[in-house]
GROMACS .gro file of C-alpha atoms in nm:
model
  107
    1MET     CA    1  -1.193  -1.663  -2.551
    2ASN     CA    2  -0.856  -1.721  -2.390
    3SER     CA    3  -0.780  -1.385  -2.202
    4LEU     CA    4  -0.936  -1.093  -2.034
    5ARG     CA    5  -0.831  -0.895  -2.329
    6ASP     CA    6  -1.062  -1.124  -2.601
    7SER     CA    7  -1.332  -1.077  -2.345
    8LEU     CA    8  -1.309  -0.715  -2.321
    9ASP     CA    9  -1.312  -0.675  -2.721
   10LEU     CA   10  -1.617  -0.904  -2.729
   11ILE     CA   11  -1.807  -0.650  -2.465
   12ARG     CA   12  -1.666  -0.353  -2.684
   13MET     CA   13  -1.857  -0.490  -2.960
   14VAL     CA   14  -2.178  -0.531  -2.815
   15ARG     CA   15  -2.169  -0.233  -2.571
   16PRO     CA   16  -1.845  -0.024  -2.630
   17GLN     CA   17  -1.862   0.166  -2.287
   18ALA     CA   18  -1.893  -0.166  -2.076
   19GLY     CA   19  -1.525  -0.276  -2.204
   20THR     CA   20  -1.356   0.019  -2.016
   21THR     CA   21  -1.604  -0.022  -1.725
   22ALA     CA   22  -1.487  -0.376  -1.661
   23LEU     CA   23  -1.130  -0.285  -1.692
   24GLU     CA   24  -1.182   0.007  -1.445
   25HIS     CA   25  -1.343  -0.213  -1.202
   26GLU     CA   26  -1.036  -0.473  -1.243
   27ILE     CA   27  -0.795  -0.215  -1.174
   28ALA     CA   28  -1.008  -0.064  -0.884
   29ALA     CA   29  -0.989  -0.433  -0.728
   30GLU     CA   30  -0.611  -0.439  -0.810
   31ARG     CA   31  -0.560  -0.125  -0.627
   32ALA     CA   32  -0.757  -0.233  -0.337
   33SER     CA   33  -0.573  -0.553  -0.296
   34SER     CA   34  -0.237  -0.390  -0.315
   35LEU     CA   35  -0.301  -0.123  -0.059
   36GLY     CA   36  -0.466  -0.388   0.147
   37ALA     CA   37  -0.116  -0.578   0.120
   38ALA     CA   38   0.056  -0.278   0.195
   39GLU     CA   39  -0.131  -0.215   0.528
   40GLN     CA   40  -0.058  -0.578   0.650
   41ARG     CA   41   0.288  -0.509   0.600
   42VAL     CA   42   0.262  -0.174   0.820
   43VAL     CA   43   0.085  -0.421   1.066
   44LYS     CA   44   0.356  -0.692   1.076
   45ALA     CA   45   0.641  -0.452   1.122
   46ILE     CA   46   0.464  -0.269   1.386
   47ALA     CA   47   0.443  -0.569   1.573
   48ASP     CA   48   0.797  -0.657   1.524
   49LEU     CA   49   0.877  -0.352   1.637
   50ASN     CA   50   0.710  -0.398   1.946
   51SER     CA   51   0.848  -0.743   2.038
   52ASP     CA   52   1.109  -0.812   2.244
   53GLY     CA   53   1.452  -0.850   2.067
   54SER     CA   54   1.752  -0.732   1.966
   55ASP     CA   55   1.859  -0.491   1.707
   56HIS     CA   56   1.570  -0.248   1.785
   57VAL     CA   57   1.723   0.025   1.540
   58SER     CA   58   1.702  -0.204   1.267
   59ARG     CA   59   1.318  -0.320   1.324
   60LEU     CA   60   1.242   0.082   1.371
   61HIS     CA   61   1.416   0.154   1.070
   62HIS     CA   62   1.225  -0.102   0.858
   63ALA     CA   63   0.886  -0.020   1.007
   64GLN     CA   64   0.974   0.389   0.913
   65GLN     CA   65   1.039   0.241   0.566
   66VAL     CA   66   0.736   0.032   0.534
   67VAL     CA   67   0.508   0.300   0.674
   68TRP     CA   68   0.653   0.559   0.428
   69ALA     CA   69   0.573   0.299   0.149
   70TYR     CA   70   0.203   0.257   0.274
   71PHE     CA   71   0.166   0.662   0.302
   72VAL     CA   72   0.291   0.693  -0.048
   73GLN     CA   73   0.070   0.415  -0.212
   74ARG     CA   74  -0.177   0.577  -0.012
   75GLU     CA   75  -0.134   0.933  -0.171
   76LEU     CA   76  -0.089   0.805  -0.526
   77LEU     CA   77  -0.460   0.656  -0.473
   78GLY     CA   78  -0.590   0.999  -0.353
   79PHE     CA   79  -0.586   0.939   0.010
   80LYS     CA   80  -0.413   1.262   0.145
   81ARG     CA   81  -0.500   1.242   0.509
   82HIS     CA   82  -0.330   0.960   0.732
   83GLY     CA   83  -0.424   1.025   1.080
   84ASP     CA   84  -0.699   0.785   1.088
   85VAL     CA   85  -0.477   0.502   0.954
   86ILE     CA   86  -0.225   0.622   1.210
   87GLN     CA   87  -0.452   0.580   1.515
   88GLU     CA   88  -0.601   0.275   1.385
   89LEU     CA   89  -0.275   0.111   1.322
   90LYS     CA   90  -0.142   0.248   1.621
   91ILE     CA   91   0.170   0.350   1.441
   92PRO     CA   92   0.445   0.498   1.697
   93ALA     CA   93   0.562   0.851   1.680
   94GLN     CA   94   0.915   0.721   1.688
   95VAL     CA   95   0.802   0.573   1.351
   96LEU     CA   96   0.649   0.854   1.228
   97ALA     CA   97   0.956   1.089   1.343
   98GLY     CA   98   1.191   0.907   1.082
   99LEU     CA   99   0.969   0.852   0.802
  100GLY     CA  100   1.171   0.891   0.458
  101THR     CA  101   1.500   0.874   0.618
  102MET     CA  102   1.790   0.688   0.503
  103ALA     CA  103   1.970   0.429   0.699
  104ALA     CA  104   2.317   0.512   0.739
  105PRO     CA  105   2.517   0.274   0.487
  106GLN     CA  106   2.666  -0.033   0.629
  107ARG     CA  107   3.056  -0.091   0.643
   0.00000   0.00000   0.00000
């Protein structure tokens, strides 16, 4: 057996319902991992925003884009309320105020 698909085929022959259960478990694990990575991008973007440095506007825009993508991903997974993560991750109001906005084209 060389692949996950071969393993799943064997499992289905023995217990058909187990094949889909194994696949569903792997998909759920990948979703959790992906959401965790998105959350870490938010944490980093907020830390970068709060650090001293030049180009605050660029860092703010980046944080808004990262938080927006994180919220979209959460909603795709069925999490419709974001209040808890806003508080837990300490997402500033200035970031929330610009979610989904686009930066002006650079010339």
